[in-house]
Coordinates of C-alpha atoms in Angstrom, one line a residue:
Chain A
M7 CA 40.3 104.3 157.3
K8 CA 39.2 104.6 153.7
I9 CA 39.1 102.3 151.6
F10 CA 40.4 102.4 147.0
W11 CA 36.5 101.4 144.8
L12 CA 37.1 100.0 141.3
S13 CA 34.4 99.3 139.5
G14 CA 34.3 97.3 136.7
S15 CA 34.4 99.8 133.9
E16 CA 36.5 101.3 135.3
V17 CA 39.0 97.7 135.4
R18 CA 38.1 97.9 131.4
K19 CA 39.6 101.6 131.0
V20 CA 43.1 100.8 132.9
L21 CA 42.6 97.1 131.7
E22 CA 45.4 96.5 128.8
I23 CA 45.4 92.7 126.7
G24 CA 49.3 93.1 126.4
E25 CA 50.6 95.1 130.1
V26 CA 48.3 91.8 131.4
I27 CA 50.3 89.1 129.6
K28 CA 53.0 90.8 131.1
A29 CA 52.3 90.6 134.9
V30 CA 50.9 87.9 134.1
E31 CA 54.0 85.9 132.5
E32 CA 56.1 87.4 135.8
A33 CA 53.4 85.7 138.3
F34 CA 54.5 82.6 136.6
R35 CA 57.7 83.2 136.8
Q36 CA 57.2 83.6 140.7
H37 CA 55.1 80.1 141.0
G38 CA 57.7 79.5 139.4
L39 CA 60.7 80.4 141.3
K40 CA 58.3 79.2 144.4
K41 CA 58.0 83.2 145.4
V42 CA 54.5 83.3 145.5
Q43 CA 51.9 82.4 148.5
M44 CA 48.7 80.1 147.1
P45 CA 47.0 77.9 148.8
P46 CA 44.6 76.0 147.1
K47 CA 40.9 77.7 146.4
I48 CA 38.2 77.0 148.5
Y49 CA 34.5 76.1 147.7
L50 CA 31.3 76.1 149.0
S51 CA 28.7 74.5 146.8
F52 CA 25.6 75.4 145.8
S53 CA 22.4 73.4 144.9
N54 CA 23.1 74.7 141.2
G55 CA 27.0 76.7 141.1
D56 CA 29.7 77.5 143.8
L57 CA 32.0 79.6 145.1
R58 CA 35.8 80.1 145.5
A59 CA 37.6 81.7 147.6
M60 CA 41.2 81.6 145.3
P61 CA 44.2 83.8 148.3
A62 CA 47.4 84.5 147.0
Y63 CA 50.2 86.5 148.3
M64 CA 53.2 87.6 145.8
E65 CA 56.1 88.7 147.9
S66 CA 57.9 90.5 144.5
L67 CA 55.3 92.6 144.4
G68 CA 54.4 93.4 148.0
I69 CA 51.1 92.6 147.2
A70 CA 48.6 89.8 148.1
G71 CA 44.2 89.3 148.5
V72 CA 41.9 86.8 147.8
K73 CA 39.4 86.4 144.5
I74 CA 36.0 86.0 146.2
V75 CA 34.5 83.9 142.6
N76 CA 31.2 82.2 141.4
S77 CA 30.0 79.3 138.9
H78 CA 26.4 79.6 138.3
P79 CA 25.9 77.7 134.9
E80 CA 22.7 78.8 134.8
N81 CA 22.9 82.1 135.4
P82 CA 22.2 83.1 132.0
K83 CA 18.8 81.6 131.4
R84 CA 18.1 85.0 134.7
G85 CA 20.1 87.9 132.6
L86 CA 23.1 87.5 134.4
P87 CA 26.7 86.5 134.0
T88 CA 28.0 82.7 134.9
V89 CA 30.9 84.1 137.0
M90 CA 31.1 87.0 138.6
A91 CA 33.8 88.1 141.2
V92 CA 35.3 90.5 143.8
V93 CA 39.1 91.4 144.4
I94 CA 40.0 92.2 147.5
L95 CA 43.8 93.7 148.1
N96 CA 45.7 93.8 151.8
D97 CA 48.7 95.3 152.4
P98 CA 50.9 92.8 153.7
A99 CA 52.9 94.8 156.1
T100 CA 49.7 95.9 157.5
G101 CA 47.5 93.4 156.9
A102 CA 44.8 96.1 155.7
P103 CA 42.6 96.1 153.6
I104 CA 43.5 98.3 150.5
A105 CA 41.1 98.1 147.2
I106 CA 38.4 96.3 146.5
M107 CA 37.3 96.0 143.3
D108 CA 34.8 93.9 140.4
G109 CA 36.9 91.2 139.3
S110 CA 34.8 89.3 136.2
Y111 CA 36.5 90.9 133.0
L112 CA 39.6 90.2 134.8
T113 CA 39.4 86.7 135.1
D114 CA 38.8 86.7 131.4
M115 CA 41.6 88.5 131.2
R116 CA 44.3 87.0 133.2
T117 CA 42.8 83.9 131.5
G118 CA 44.0 84.6 128.4
A119 CA 47.0 86.2 129.2
A120 CA 48.0 82.9 130.9
G121 CA 47.1 81.2 127.5
A122 CA 49.4 83.7 125.6
V123 CA 52.4 82.8 127.7
A124 CA 51.7 79.3 127.4
V125 CA 51.9 80.4 123.7
K126 CA 54.8 81.6 124.0
H127 CA 56.3 79.3 125.5
L128 CA 55.1 76.4 123.4
A129 CA 53.3 77.3 120.5
R130 CA 56.0 76.6 117.2
K131 CA 57.8 80.6 116.3
D132 CA 55.7 79.7 112.5
S133 CA 52.4 79.2 114.1
K134 CA 50.4 81.2 111.9
V135 CA 46.6 79.2 112.3
V136 CA 44.7 79.0 115.2
G137 CA 41.4 77.0 116.3
M138 CA 38.9 77.8 117.9
I139 CA 36.0 75.2 119.4
G140 CA 34.2 77.2 121.4
T141 CA 33.2 81.1 120.7
G142 CA 32.2 82.5 124.3
R143 CA 34.2 85.2 126.6
Q144 CA 37.1 83.1 127.2
A145 CA 37.5 82.4 123.8
R146 CA 37.5 85.8 122.8
T147 CA 40.4 87.0 125.4
Q148 CA 42.1 83.8 124.7
L149 CA 42.2 85.4 121.1
L150 CA 42.7 88.9 121.5
A151 CA 45.5 87.8 124.1
I152 CA 47.3 85.0 121.5
N153 CA 47.3 87.8 118.8
E154 CA 49.6 89.9 121.1
V155 CA 51.9 86.8 121.0
L156 CA 51.6 85.5 117.5
E157 CA 51.3 86.7 114.1
I158 CA 48.1 85.5 113.3
E159 CA 47.2 85.1 109.5
E160 CA 43.7 82.8 109.4
V161 CA 41.2 81.9 112.8
K162 CA 38.8 78.1 112.3
V163 CA 36.4 78.5 114.9
A164 CA 34.0 75.9 115.5
S165 CA 31.1 75.9 118.2
R166 CA 28.0 74.2 118.4
S167 CA 25.7 77.2 116.7
S168 CA 26.4 79.2 113.4
E169 CA 24.8 82.3 115.9
G170 CA 27.9 81.6 118.5
I171 CA 29.9 81.6 115.1
E172 CA 28.6 84.8 114.1
K173 CA 28.6 86.6 117.4
F174 CA 32.4 85.7 118.0
V175 CA 33.5 86.8 114.3
K176 CA 31.7 90.3 114.8
D177 CA 33.0 90.4 118.8
V178 CA 37.1 90.4 117.8
S179 CA 38.6 93.1 116.5
I180 CA 41.4 91.3 115.1
E181 CA 43.1 91.4 111.3
C182 CA 42.7 88.2 109.6
E183 CA 40.6 85.8 107.8
I184 CA 37.8 83.8 110.8
T185 CA 36.1 80.9 109.2
P186 CA 33.7 79.2 110.3
K187 CA 35.1 75.6 110.6
T188 CA 34.1 72.1 112.1
I189 CA 36.0 70.8 115.4
E190 CA 37.4 67.7 112.9
E191 CA 38.4 70.5 110.7
A192 CA 39.3 73.6 113.5
C193 CA 41.6 70.6 115.1
K194 CA 44.0 71.4 111.9
C195 CA 46.4 73.9 112.5
D196 CA 49.8 75.8 114.6
V197 CA 47.7 76.4 118.0
L198 CA 44.2 75.3 119.3
V199 CA 42.4 76.8 121.7
T200 CA 39.4 74.6 123.6
T201 CA 36.5 76.6 125.5
T202 CA 34.4 75.1 126.4
P203 CA 32.3 72.7 129.2
V204 CA 32.0 69.8 127.9
R205 CA 32.4 65.6 129.4
E206 CA 32.7 63.5 127.6
P207 CA 36.1 65.0 124.9
I208 CA 35.0 66.6 121.7
V209 CA 38.7 66.7 120.4
K210 CA 40.0 63.7 119.2
S211 CA 44.0 62.8 118.9
E212 CA 43.8 61.7 114.7
W213 CA 42.6 65.3 114.1
I214 CA 45.6 66.9 115.7
L215 CA 48.9 67.3 113.3
E216 CA 52.3 66.7 115.0
G217 CA 53.2 69.9 116.3
T218 CA 50.5 71.4 117.0
H219 CA 49.8 73.8 120.5
I220 CA 47.0 73.4 122.5
N221 CA 45.4 75.7 125.4
A222 CA 43.1 73.6 127.5
I223 CA 41.0 76.2 129.0
G224 CA 37.3 75.1 129.1
A225 CA 37.7 72.1 131.9
D226 CA 37.3 73.6 135.9
A227 CA 35.8 71.2 137.6
P228 CA 36.0 67.7 138.2
G229 CA 34.8 65.1 135.7
K230 CA 35.3 68.6 132.7
E231 CA 37.0 67.8 129.9
E232 CA 37.9 68.3 126.4
L233 CA 41.2 65.7 124.9
E234 CA 40.8 62.7 124.2
P235 CA 42.9 61.4 126.7
A236 CA 44.8 59.2 123.5
L237 CA 45.9 63.1 122.8
L238 CA 47.3 63.4 126.2
K239 CA 49.6 60.4 125.6
R240 CA 50.9 61.6 122.3
A241 CA 51.9 65.5 123.9
K242 CA 54.5 67.4 126.5
I243 CA 51.2 68.5 128.8
V244 CA 52.1 71.5 130.8
V245 CA 49.9 71.9 134.1
D246 CA 49.5 75.9 135.6
D247 CA 49.6 74.3 138.8
L248 CA 50.1 70.6 139.3
A249 CA 47.5 70.5 142.8
Q250 CA 44.8 72.9 140.8
A251 CA 45.1 70.4 137.4
S252 CA 45.3 67.4 138.8
H253 CA 41.9 67.7 141.3
S254 CA 40.0 70.3 138.5
G255 CA 42.1 70.2 134.8
E256 CA 41.7 68.7 131.6
I257 CA 43.8 65.6 133.5
N258 CA 41.5 65.2 136.0
V259 CA 40.0 62.5 134.4
P260 CA 42.0 60.6 132.7
L261 CA 44.2 61.1 136.2
A262 CA 41.6 59.3 137.7
K263 CA 40.6 57.0 135.4
G264 CA 44.4 56.3 134.9
V265 CA 45.0 56.4 131.6
I266 CA 47.9 58.7 132.3
K267 CA 49.9 59.4 135.6
I268 CA 51.6 62.2 137.5
S269 CA 54.8 61.4 136.3
D270 CA 53.6 61.5 132.5
I271 CA 53.2 66.2 133.3
Y272 CA 56.4 67.3 132.3
C273 CA 56.2 70.7 135.0
E274 CA 54.2 73.5 135.5
L275 CA 53.5 77.1 133.5
G276 CA 56.3 78.9 135.7
E277 CA 59.1 76.0 135.8
I278 CA 59.3 77.2 132.2
V279 CA 58.6 80.8 132.3
A280 CA 61.6 81.0 135.2
G281 CA 64.0 79.0 132.8
K282 CA 64.2 75.6 135.0
K283 CA 62.6 73.4 132.4
T284 CA 62.8 73.8 128.4
E285 CA 60.2 74.8 126.0
R286 CA 58.9 73.5 122.9
T287 CA 62.3 71.4 121.8
N288 CA 61.5 70.7 118.4
K289 CA 58.6 70.7 115.2
E290 CA 57.5 68.0 116.3
E291 CA 55.9 67.9 119.7
I292 CA 52.0 68.4 120.5
T293 CA 52.3 70.3 123.4
I294 CA 49.2 71.3 126.0
F295 CA 48.8 73.6 127.9
D296 CA 46.6 72.7 131.1
S297 CA 44.6 75.6 132.6
T298 CA 42.9 76.4 135.4
G299 CA 43.6 79.5 136.8
L300 CA 45.4 80.6 139.8
A301 CA 44.9 83.2 142.3
I302 CA 48.4 84.4 141.7
Q303 CA 47.6 85.5 137.5
D304 CA 44.4 87.5 139.7
I305 CA 45.7 89.6 142.3
A306 CA 49.3 90.3 139.9
A307 CA 46.3 91.6 137.2
A308 CA 44.8 92.6 140.1
H309 CA 48.0 95.7 141.6
L310 CA 48.3 96.2 137.9
V311 CA 45.0 97.6 137.8
Y312 CA 45.6 99.3 141.4
K313 CA 48.8 100.7 140.1
K314 CA 47.3 101.8 137.0
A315 CA 43.6 103.6 138.5
K316 CA 45.4 105.1 140.7
E317 CA 47.8 106.5 137.6
K318 CA 44.4 107.7 135.9
K319 CA 43.1 109.4 138.3
L320 CA 40.0 106.3 138.4
G321 CA 38.3 104.9 140.9
K322 CA 37.1 106.3 144.3
M323 CA 38.2 106.4 147.8
I324 CA 35.4 105.5 149.5
E325 CA 34.7 104.9 153.8
L326 CA 35.9 101.1 155.0
F327 CA 36.3 102.1 159.5
Chain B
M13 CA 25.2 95.8 138.3
K14 CA 25.1 97.6 142.0
I15 CA 26.8 95.4 145.5
F16 CA 25.1 97.3 149.4
W17 CA 28.2 99.1 150.9
L18 CA 28.0 99.7 154.7
S19 CA 31.2 101.2 156.8
G20 CA 32.0 100.4 159.8
S21 CA 30.6 102.8 161.6
E22 CA 27.0 102.2 160.3
V23 CA 27.3 98.6 161.1
R24 CA 28.0 100.6 164.9
K25 CA 24.6 101.4 164.1
V26 CA 22.7 98.8 164.0
L27 CA 24.0 95.6 166.0
E28 CA 23.3 95.1 169.3
I29 CA 24.6 92.7 171.4
G30 CA 21.4 90.8 172.1
E31 CA 21.0 90.0 168.4
V32 CA 24.0 89.7 167.8
I33 CA 23.8 86.1 170.5
K34 CA 21.1 84.9 169.0
A35 CA 21.9 85.3 165.2
V36 CA 24.9 83.7 166.9
E37 CA 23.4 81.2 168.6
E38 CA 21.0 79.7 165.7
A39 CA 24.2 79.6 164.0
F40 CA 26.1 77.3 166.4
R41 CA 22.5 75.5 166.7
Q42 CA 23.2 74.8 162.6
H43 CA 26.7 73.7 163.1
G44 CA 25.3 71.3 165.6
L45 CA 22.9 70.0 163.2
K46 CA 25.3 70.0 160.3
K47 CA 23.0 71.7 158.6
V48 CA 26.2 74.2 157.4
Q49 CA 29.0 74.8 155.0
M50 CA 32.2 75.4 156.8
P51 CA 35.9 74.5 155.2
P52 CA 38.5 75.4 156.5
K53 CA 39.8 78.6 157.4
I54 CA 43.4 79.4 154.4
Y55 CA 46.0 81.6 156.3
L56 CA 48.3 83.9 154.5
S57 CA 51.5 84.4 155.8
F58 CA 53.7 86.9 156.2
S59 CA 57.0 88.2 158.4
N60 CA 55.3 90.3 161.1
G61 CA 51.0 88.6 160.8
D62 CA 49.0 86.9 158.4
L63 CA 45.3 87.2 156.4
R64 CA 43.0 84.7 156.5
A65 CA 40.0 83.5 154.4
M66 CA 37.3 82.8 156.1
P67 CA 34.4 81.4 153.8
A68 CA 30.9 79.9 155.2
Y69 CA 27.5 78.3 154.1
M70 CA 24.4 79.0 155.6
E71 CA 21.5 77.3 154.4
S72 CA 18.9 78.3 157.1
L73 CA 19.4 81.9 156.1
G74 CA 19.9 81.0 152.7
I75 CA 23.2 83.2 152.7
A76 CA 26.5 82.7 152.4
G77 CA 30.2 84.5 152.2
V78 CA 33.6 85.7 153.1
K79 CA 35.4 87.5 156.0
I80 CA 38.7 88.4 154.9
V81 CA 40.8 89.4 157.7
N82 CA 44.1 89.7 159.2
S83 CA 46.5 89.2 162.7
H84 CA 49.7 91.6 162.3
P85 CA 50.1 92.4 166.4
E86 CA 52.6 95.0 166.1
N87 CA 49.5 97.1 164.3
P88 CA 48.4 99.5 166.8
K89 CA 53.3 100.6 166.8
R90 CA 51.7 102.4 163.8
G91 CA 48.5 103.7 164.7
L92 CA 45.8 100.4 163.3
P93 CA 44.6 98.0 164.8
T94 CA 45.6 94.3 165.1
V95 CA 43.1 93.2 163.4
M96 CA 40.8 94.6 160.4
A97 CA 38.3 92.0 158.3
V98 CA 36.1 92.8 155.3
V99 CA 32.9 91.0 154.6
I100 CA 30.9 90.1 151.2
L101 CA 28.3 88.0 151.3
N102 CA 26.9 86.0 148.6
D103 CA 23.5 85.1 147.0
P104 CA 23.7 80.8 147.1
A105 CA 21.0 80.6 144.0
T106 CA 22.8 83.5 142.0
G107 CA 26.6 83.9 143.0
A108 CA 25.8 87.1 142.8
P109 CA 27.9 89.4 145.6
I110 CA 25.1 91.4 147.2
A111 CA 27.0 93.2 150.0
I112 CA 30.7 94.2 151.1
M113 CA 31.1 95.3 154.7
D114 CA 33.5 96.2 157.1
G115 CA 34.1 93.2 159.4
S116 CA 36.4 94.9 162.0
Y117 CA 33.5 95.4 165.0
L118 CA 31.4 92.4 163.2
T119 CA 34.2 90.7 164.9
D120 CA 34.8 91.7 168.7
M121 CA 31.3 91.2 168.5
R122 CA 30.6 87.7 167.2
T123 CA 33.1 86.6 169.0
G124 CA 31.8 88.4 172.9
A125 CA 28.2 86.7 171.3
A126 CA 30.0 83.6 171.7
G127 CA 31.4 83.9 174.3
A128 CA 27.8 84.7 176.1
V129 CA 26.4 81.2 174.6
A130 CA 28.6 79.2 175.8
V131 CA 27.6 81.1 179.2
K132 CA 24.3 80.7 178.7
H133 CA 25.2 76.6 178.0
L134 CA 27.6 76.0 180.3
A135 CA 27.5 78.3 183.6
R136 CA 26.1 77.2 186.4
K137 CA 22.8 79.8 186.2
D138 CA 23.5 81.7 189.8
S139 CA 26.5 82.5 188.3
K140 CA 26.7 86.3 189.7
V141 CA 30.9 86.9 189.4
V142 CA 32.9 87.2 186.4
G143 CA 36.3 87.4 186.2
M144 CA 38.0 89.2 182.9
I145 CA 42.0 88.5 182.7
G146 CA 42.9 90.6 179.8
T147 CA 40.9 93.7 179.4
G148 CA 41.5 94.4 175.0
R149 CA 38.7 95.2 172.7
Q150 CA 38.0 90.9 173.4
A151 CA 38.0 91.7 177.0
R152 CA 34.9 94.7 176.1
T153 CA 32.5 93.2 173.8
Q154 CA 32.7 88.7 176.4
L155 CA 32.0 91.3 179.6
L156 CA 29.1 93.2 177.1
A157 CA 27.7 89.7 175.9
I158 CA 27.6 88.2 179.1
N159 CA 25.8 90.8 181.0
E160 CA 23.2 89.9 178.9
V161 CA 22.8 86.2 180.1
L162 CA 24.1 86.8 183.4
E163 CA 22.7 89.0 186.5
I164 CA 26.1 89.6 187.3
E165 CA 27.2 91.4 190.0
E166 CA 30.8 91.6 190.5
V167 CA 33.5 92.2 187.7
K168 CA 37.3 90.9 189.5
V169 CA 39.1 92.6 185.8
A170 CA 43.6 91.5 186.1
S171 CA 45.5 92.9 183.7
R172 CA 49.2 93.5 183.3
S173 CA 48.9 97.4 183.7
S174 CA 46.6 99.2 185.9
E175 CA 46.1 101.9 183.3
G176 CA 44.4 99.3 181.0
I177 CA 41.9 98.3 183.9
E178 CA 41.3 102.0 184.9
K179 CA 40.9 101.7 180.3
F180 CA 38.3 98.9 181.3
V181 CA 36.6 99.8 183.8
K182 CA 35.4 104.1 182.3
D183 CA 34.7 102.1 178.4
V184 CA 32.8 99.6 179.7
S185 CA 28.9 100.4 180.7
I186 CA 27.6 97.9 183.1
E187 CA 25.7 98.2 186.4
C188 CA 27.9 96.8 188.5
E189 CA 30.9 96.8 190.7
I190 CA 33.9 96.1 188.8
T191 CA 37.3 96.4 190.7
P192 CA 40.8 95.7 189.9
K193 CA 42.0 92.0 190.8
T194 CA 45.7 90.0 190.4
I195 CA 44.1 87.4 188.2
E196 CA 44.8 84.5 190.9
E197 CA 42.0 86.5 192.7
A198 CA 40.4 87.3 189.2
C199 CA 39.9 83.4 189.3
K200 CA 38.2 83.3 192.8
C201 CA 34.8 83.3 190.1
D202 CA 31.6 81.9 188.2
V203 CA 32.6 82.8 184.5
L204 CA 36.3 83.4 183.9
V205 CA 36.8 85.2 180.6
T206 CA 40.1 84.8 179.3
T207 CA 41.0 87.2 176.3
T208 CA 45.0 87.2 176.4
P209 CA 47.6 86.5 173.8
V210 CA 50.2 84.3 175.7
R211 CA 52.0 81.7 175.0
E212 CA 52.9 80.0 178.3
P213 CA 49.4 79.6 181.1
I214 CA 49.1 82.1 183.3
V215 CA 46.1 80.4 185.1
K216 CA 46.9 77.8 187.4
S217 CA 44.5 75.1 187.9
E218 CA 44.7 75.9 192.0
W219 CA 43.3 79.1 191.7
I220 CA 39.8 77.7 190.0
L221 CA 36.6 76.9 192.3
E222 CA 34.7 74.2 191.7
G223 CA 32.2 74.8 189.3
T224 CA 33.4 77.2 187.4
H225 CA 32.5 78.1 184.2
I226 CA 36.0 79.4 181.1
N227 CA 35.9 81.1 178.0
A228 CA 39.2 80.6 176.7
I229 CA 39.5 83.3 174.3
G230 CA 42.7 84.0 173.6
A231 CA 44.6 81.3 172.2
D232 CA 43.9 81.6 168.2
A233 CA 47.1 80.4 166.4
P234 CA 49.4 77.6 166.9
G235 CA 51.4 77.7 170.0
K236 CA 48.8 79.9 172.4
E237 CA 47.7 78.3 175.9
E238 CA 45.8 80.7 178.5
L239 CA 45.6 78.0 180.8
E240 CA 47.6 75.0 182.6
P241 CA 46.8 71.4 181.1
A242 CA 46.4 70.7 185.0
L243 CA 43.5 72.6 184.6
L244 CA 42.1 71.2 181.5
K245 CA 42.4 67.6 182.5
R246 CA 39.7 68.4 185.4
A247 CA 37.1 70.2 183.1
K248 CA 34.3 69.3 180.7
I249 CA 35.8 71.1 177.9
V250 CA 33.5 71.8 174.6
V251 CA 34.8 73.6 172.1
D252 CA 33.6 76.5 168.7
D253 CA 35.2 73.3 166.1
L254 CA 37.1 70.4 167.0
A255 CA 38.8 71.0 163.3
Q256 CA 40.3 74.4 163.7
A257 CA 39.8 74.0 167.6
S258 CA 42.7 71.6 167.6
H259 CA 44.6 73.2 165.2
S260 CA 44.9 76.9 166.8
G261 CA 42.9 76.5 170.0
E262 CA 43.1 76.6 173.7
I263 CA 43.4 72.9 173.3
N264 CA 46.0 73.0 170.7
V265 CA 49.8 73.1 172.2
P266 CA 48.3 70.2 174.7
L267 CA 46.5 68.3 172.9
A268 CA 50.4 68.3 170.4
K269 CA 52.2 68.2 173.6
G270 CA 49.8 65.0 174.4
V271 CA 48.9 66.5 177.8
I272 CA 45.3 65.8 176.6
K273 CA 43.3 63.5 173.6
I274 CA 41.1 64.1 171.2
S275 CA 38.3 61.8 173.1
D276 CA 39.2 64.3 176.1
I277 CA 36.8 67.0 174.0
Y278 CA 33.3 66.8 175.6
C279 CA 31.8 68.3 172.2
E280 CA 31.4 71.6 169.9
L281 CA 28.9 73.8 171.6
G282 CA 26.7 73.5 169.0
E283 CA 26.2 70.1 169.6
I284 CA 24.4 71.3 173.1
V285 CA 22.5 74.3 171.7
A286 CA 21.5 71.4 168.8
G287 CA 20.1 69.5 172.0
K288 CA 22.4 66.1 170.7
K289 CA 24.7 67.1 174.3
T290 CA 24.2 67.5 177.7
E291 CA 25.2 71.0 178.8
R292 CA 25.6 71.8 182.5
T293 CA 24.8 68.5 184.7
N294 CA 25.7 69.6 188.5
K295 CA 27.2 72.2 190.6
E296 CA 30.9 71.0 190.5
E297 CA 31.3 70.9 187.6
I298 CA 34.7 73.1 185.7
T299 CA 33.3 73.6 182.0
I300 CA 35.4 75.1 179.5
F301 CA 34.7 77.0 176.0
D302 CA 37.8 77.5 173.9
S303 CA 36.3 79.9 171.0
T304 CA 38.6 80.3 168.3
G305 CA 36.2 81.9 166.2
L306 CA 33.9 80.4 163.2
A307 CA 33.3 81.9 159.5
I308 CA 29.1 81.1 160.0
Q309 CA 29.6 83.6 163.2
D310 CA 30.4 86.3 160.7
I311 CA 28.2 85.1 158.8
A312 CA 24.9 85.2 160.9
A313 CA 26.3 88.3 161.9
A314 CA 26.7 90.2 158.5
H315 CA 23.4 88.8 157.5
L316 CA 21.9 90.5 160.3
V317 CA 23.8 93.8 159.9
Y318 CA 22.8 93.4 156.3
K319 CA 19.0 93.1 157.4
K320 CA 18.7 95.0 160.2
A321 CA 20.6 98.0 157.9
K322 CA 18.1 98.0 154.9
E323 CA 15.1 98.7 156.9
K324 CA 17.0 101.4 158.4
K325 CA 17.6 102.8 155.4
L326 CA 21.6 102.6 156.1
G327 CA 24.8 102.0 153.7
K328 CA 24.8 102.6 150.0
M329 CA 24.5 101.3 146.8
I330 CA 27.9 100.9 144.8
E331 CA 27.9 100.3 140.9
L332 CA 29.9 96.4 141.3
F333 CA 30.0 96.4 137.2

């Protein structure tokens, strides 16, 4: 039996952010309709990182699969990416593995896409100014994706280093003004995106104007938080997955400390996409999307890659057994 | 970055049962010493089968990995194997995926190897007669492996069909008498191996002589059992992993029915291999090894394959990203 193999450079050739957003939005809708299987991620822990297996089955697509992904923050010092991923897709009818592909770029893109889906459903329709705190890989794909759902006029960027900002401005290719700012200045915006790995909040509640939507992307492990808990108390909080976000998302620390309760969480994003819960209801409310990254996003994006690569005759069949 | 790829036919070229037994025995020893990480398998369920992700980290080998494996009992009708598996190995230091290989044959071999490790530590040293109930793929590798640790004089084989027995006799290449028997006759032996997928016990307690060792291999999902519960009550029960066996091994049904209790389980095989618990203590006791198949067996066997394939210059490097 042969299996379809796709390298990272081939994945890049077929992944278009607009299509990823559509696939990820549909994945959230299926999640909201409870038509997916997504057991909790399982972790292996090492002295300087971890490895996660993320399985999901999407009935609507007739596809199942597993992403295997690491997180090793010290890797860049060794010339390796922090995050490297492989995705395996399986046919639910026979269980047969049908495709294996690099999942690293796909991970960035599906995370950006989730941010865009949240902005589409939660940000004010007249949002024009985006604030970015953090300028790493996640920041780039967030902006790339949000640019698909908003008419952005200005991007305010805050980073630890001016070098980080310069590189960000050079790398992102969107047609609008991008200006370096302090964190406080960047917070004065319509849509704020935080992508930092901090364990002490860096966004103060008093800096956030009424009507702001926030994509809180950085917190992806117990102990991490970017937003002052007082801000969460002012906001409508939407999570990607309640179990996963409670464990490792922006809400994990305030929940553990008892600053907020599970009943303070408004809903999961999929419930809004599926029409079970309402979107933003007025111009004043602050909305927060707590993104941890779901296996359904990976499998939906990988399925899209698989279909498009077949169409474009990219990738190769290699002998499995 | 490139990754090492190994097809099933290449895996077959390097896997020798004697070496697999050593690797798997060492994996059980590490398990007994609590020096492995092995979170519970995670399942995706489909209408006619399932998919499992099985991660493990073996500190002693400096290797981590995940096996992704299906079980679709109706597959043979479609010309596909019931079980197909892929194993990914990762470097714990960087998290980088380093090798991907077919895991189907490896799964059979590591299951056989666990049977041999159990026989080595639990069967009477003078065992000469092996009884086999079931003649499928698992039966073959059980016999192949047990033949490495016992001087077998006779193999008694029971199967639903005479065709099954004929094929089994033709396929297994060990130098001893292999004779077709009824289940009751096959039970009169020193080491009994059951490899059937039944949900009603087919081995009666009264058929089993004192001093017999039993490898109970068939039960690998909730609801499956091969041995009459009365037999479990007469025996010293050793499991591969207590949590996994309680969920889906031979003991799962009698535990659920309250016929046996967790306190009736003697220990895990790794505790015996590590010297924490005693082996068989007399010629009379009946011992049962309840095998469900552990991720550490897969990762240990896959690591062996990886090392040997590199030495023999088999496999190929393919572009991941």
